N, CA, C and O of each residue as an XYZ file, in Angstrom:
276
protein
N     188.476     26.476    151.750
C     188.619     26.961    150.471
C     188.325     25.977    149.207
O     187.793     26.194    148.118
N     188.861     24.860    149.767
C     188.563     23.687    148.657
C     187.090     23.212    148.538
O     186.617     22.786    147.484
N     186.428     23.315    149.664
C     184.959     22.993    149.619
C     184.003     23.916    149.035
O     182.873     23.567    148.695
N     184.560     25.363    148.895
C     183.757     26.317    148.266
C     184.121     25.992    146.676
O     183.172     26.010    145.891
N     185.260     25.738    146.235
C     185.484     25.246    144.976
C     184.592     24.089    144.506
O     183.945     24.210    143.466
N     184.539     22.973    145.242
C     183.689     22.068    144.983
C     182.267     22.380    144.719
O     181.608     22.059    143.730
N     181.856     23.127    145.868
C     180.432     23.635    145.721
C     180.073     24.449    144.389
O     179.024     24.207    143.792
N     180.900     25.341    143.978
C     180.792     26.180    142.815
C     180.939     25.336    141.590
O     180.183     25.534    140.639
N     181.898     24.368    141.543
C     181.886     23.498    140.375
C     180.692     22.613    140.252
O     180.196     22.351    139.156
N     180.217     22.138    141.426
C     178.861     21.347    141.358
C     177.692     22.231    140.725
O     176.952     21.788    139.846
N     177.597     23.450    141.221
C     176.576     24.283    140.698
C     176.608     24.523    139.210
O     175.607     24.574    138.494
N     177.938     24.675    138.791
C     178.211     24.766    137.171
C     177.652     23.551    136.450
O     176.974     23.660    135.429
N     177.941     22.460    136.981
C     177.699     21.121    136.509
C     176.194     20.874    136.476
O     175.646     20.433    135.465
N     175.536     21.163    137.596
C     174.149     20.796    137.815
C     173.311     21.563    136.636
O     173.649     22.681    136.246
N     172.271     20.910    136.146
C     171.407     21.403    135.055
C     170.009     21.432    135.508
O     169.165     21.866    134.724
N     169.625     20.986    136.785
C     168.215     20.793    137.146
C     167.744     22.227    137.039
O     166.684     22.406    136.440
N     168.366     23.245    137.522
C     167.696     24.525    137.559
C     167.467     25.124    136.232
O     166.562     25.948    136.103
N     168.286     24.747    135.131
C     168.180     25.208    134.012
C     166.879     24.699    133.448
O     166.142     25.498    132.870
N     166.561     23.521    133.560
C     165.396     22.962    133.072
C     164.121     23.591    133.781
O     163.044     23.666    133.191
N     164.279     23.973    134.891
C     163.030     24.659    135.478
C     162.828     26.167    134.909
O     161.709     26.681    134.905
N     163.763     26.718    134.520
C     163.866     28.011    133.619
C     163.282     27.744    132.226
O     162.491     28.547    131.730
N     163.607     26.786    131.679
C     163.139     26.535    130.240
C     161.728     26.193    130.221
O     161.004     26.605    129.315
N     161.289     25.461    131.171
C     159.877     25.044    131.358
C     158.955     26.407    131.644
O     157.810     26.611    131.241
N     159.772     27.252    132.436
C     158.941     28.564    132.787
C     158.741     29.374    131.539
O     157.617     29.806    131.281
N     159.887     29.635    130.652
C     159.959     30.278    129.545
C     158.851     29.641    128.414
O     158.092     30.378    127.785
N     158.871     28.297    128.266
C     157.792     27.923    127.530
C     156.418     28.025    127.928
O     155.577     28.160    127.040
N     156.063     27.980    129.131
C     154.901     28.389    129.776
C     154.272     29.803    129.521
O     153.103     30.076    129.248
N     155.357     30.634    129.680
C     154.996     31.971    129.422
C     154.877     32.352    127.908
O     154.190     33.319    127.580
N     155.464     31.688    127.099
C     155.396     31.960    125.714
C     154.033     31.355    125.222
O     153.287     31.998    124.484
N     153.758     30.146    125.642
C     152.355     29.578    125.414
C     151.141     30.452    125.947
O     150.080     30.602    125.340
N     151.454     30.988    127.141
C     150.296     31.732    127.723
C     150.242     32.969    126.911
O     149.145     33.272    126.444
N     151.221     33.697    126.683
C     151.236     34.873    125.840
C     150.343     34.634    124.477
O     149.353     35.326    124.242
N     150.750     33.685    123.690
C     150.309     33.364    122.429
C     148.833     32.963    122.527
O     148.033     33.264    121.641
N     148.466     32.224    123.713
C     147.082     31.997    123.997
C     146.215     33.199    124.225
O     145.099     33.225    123.706
N     146.620     34.146    124.926
C     145.917     35.424    125.341
C     145.775     36.262    123.917
O     144.711     36.762    123.550
N     146.787     36.323    123.311
C     146.697     37.114    121.751
C     145.684     36.378    120.980
O     144.785     37.018    120.435
N     145.740     35.026    120.874
C     144.651     34.294    120.056
C     143.324     34.479    120.593
O     142.392     34.607    119.800
N     143.103     34.511    121.929
C     141.812     34.541    122.435
C     141.320     35.944    122.322
O     140.114     36.101    122.131
N     142.112     36.999    122.418
C     141.729     38.414    122.194
C     141.415     38.493    120.907
O     140.431     39.200    120.689
N     142.024     37.904    119.782
C     141.595     38.222    118.423
C     140.299     37.375    118.230
O     139.534     37.903    117.423
N     139.912     36.357    118.687
C     138.763     35.549    118.622
C     137.673     36.256    119.261
O     136.587     36.390    118.698
N     137.935     36.741    120.484
C     136.700     37.368    121.369
C     136.287     38.680    120.468
O     135.116     38.803    120.107
N     137.166     39.544    120.156
C     136.931     40.825    119.368
C     135.680     41.631    120.099
O     134.898     41.022    120.830
N     135.573     42.856    119.878
C     134.508     43.739    120.462
C     134.595     44.337    121.860
O     134.776     43.566    122.802
N     134.498     45.461    122.043
C     134.833     46.138    123.271
C     133.962     45.622    124.470
O     134.425     45.682    125.609
N     132.697     45.112    124.230
C     131.816     44.754    125.259
C     132.041     43.508    125.816
O     131.358     43.133    126.769
N     133.050     42.712    125.267
C     133.130     41.454    125.581
C     134.055     41.415    126.828
O     135.110     42.048    126.867
N     133.542     40.532    127.981
C     134.328     40.499    129.177
C     135.703     40.128    129.059
O     136.526     40.579    129.855
N     136.044     39.314    128.097
C     137.582     38.979    127.891
C     138.264     40.025    127.453
O     139.418     40.223    127.833
N     137.641     40.821    126.605
C     138.293     42.015    126.110
C     138.631     42.882    127.297
O     139.785     43.285    127.449
N     137.719     43.167    128.098
C     137.830     44.013    129.184
C     139.011     43.401    130.213
O     139.814     44.159    130.756
N     139.026     42.019    130.409
C     140.177     41.648    131.169
C     141.309     41.740    130.368
O     142.338     41.893    131.025
N     141.448     41.698    129.209
C     142.835     41.860    128.462
C     143.214     43.363    128.733
O     144.303     43.793    129.113
N     142.107     44.037    128.460
C     142.544     45.701    128.702
C     143.205     46.041    130.063
O     144.190     46.766    130.203
N     142.459     45.360    131.127
C     143.083     45.462    132.523
C     144.433     44.961    132.623
O     145.321     45.661    133.108
N     144.661     43.699    132.161
C     146.057     43.083    132.208
C     147.097     44.038    131.500
O     148.173     44.352    132.008
N     146.656     44.449    130.298
C     147.614     45.308    129.488
C     147.871     46.517    130.359
O     149.046     46.855    130.505
N     146.910     47.213    130.960
C     147.170     48.476    131.815
C     148.045     48.124    132.902
O     149.012     48.858    133.109
N     147.826     46.949    133.747
C     148.824     46.642    134.686
C     150.163     46.372    134.240
O     151.141     46.550    134.966
N     150.229     45.941    133.047
C     151.730     45.559    132.676
C     152.449     46.667    132.120
O     153.678     46.693    132.185
N     151.692     47.723    131.497
C     152.370     48.783    131.063
C     152.434     50.066    131.826
O     153.242     50.958    131.569
N     151.563     50.110    132.753
C     151.456     51.329    133.659
C     152.394     51.297    134.825
O     152.241     50.315    135.552
N     153.227     52.051    135.133
C     154.300     52.131    136.212
C     153.946     52.908    137.443
O     154.711     53.160    138.374
N     152.569     53.290    137.317
C     151.985     54.154    138.636
C     151.671     53.122    139.692
O     150.983     52.154    139.371
N     152.112     53.247    140.903
C     151.861     52.292    141.806
C     150.312     52.383    142.271
O     149.738     53.465    142.390
N     149.764     51.274    142.492
C     148.226     51.153    142.643
C     147.240     51.277    141.586
O     146.026     51.337    141.779
N     147.881     51.317    140.342
C     147.078     51.454    139.173
C     146.270     50.216    138.695
O     145.438     50.318    137.794
N     146.524     49.107    139.290
C     146.151     47.669    139.069
C     144.990     47.245    140.121
O     145.143     46.234    140.806
N     143.920     47.982    140.218
C     143.073     47.544    141.242
C     141.689     47.112    140.565
O     140.767     46.686    141.261
């Protein structure tokens, strides 16, 4: 029982995992901002980047299985 307490206390004190989560969130926010900026710059429906953005949007918003092919 004492070793479980020490293990849980060590997990609470350890901050390495929190840094990984913080970096992942930063990368996600920067990626979203980059996609939004590039889609605004690209403009036009015939642009390949606009087509890609439309497919990604469909995949992220559609809940039907197999709709992202």
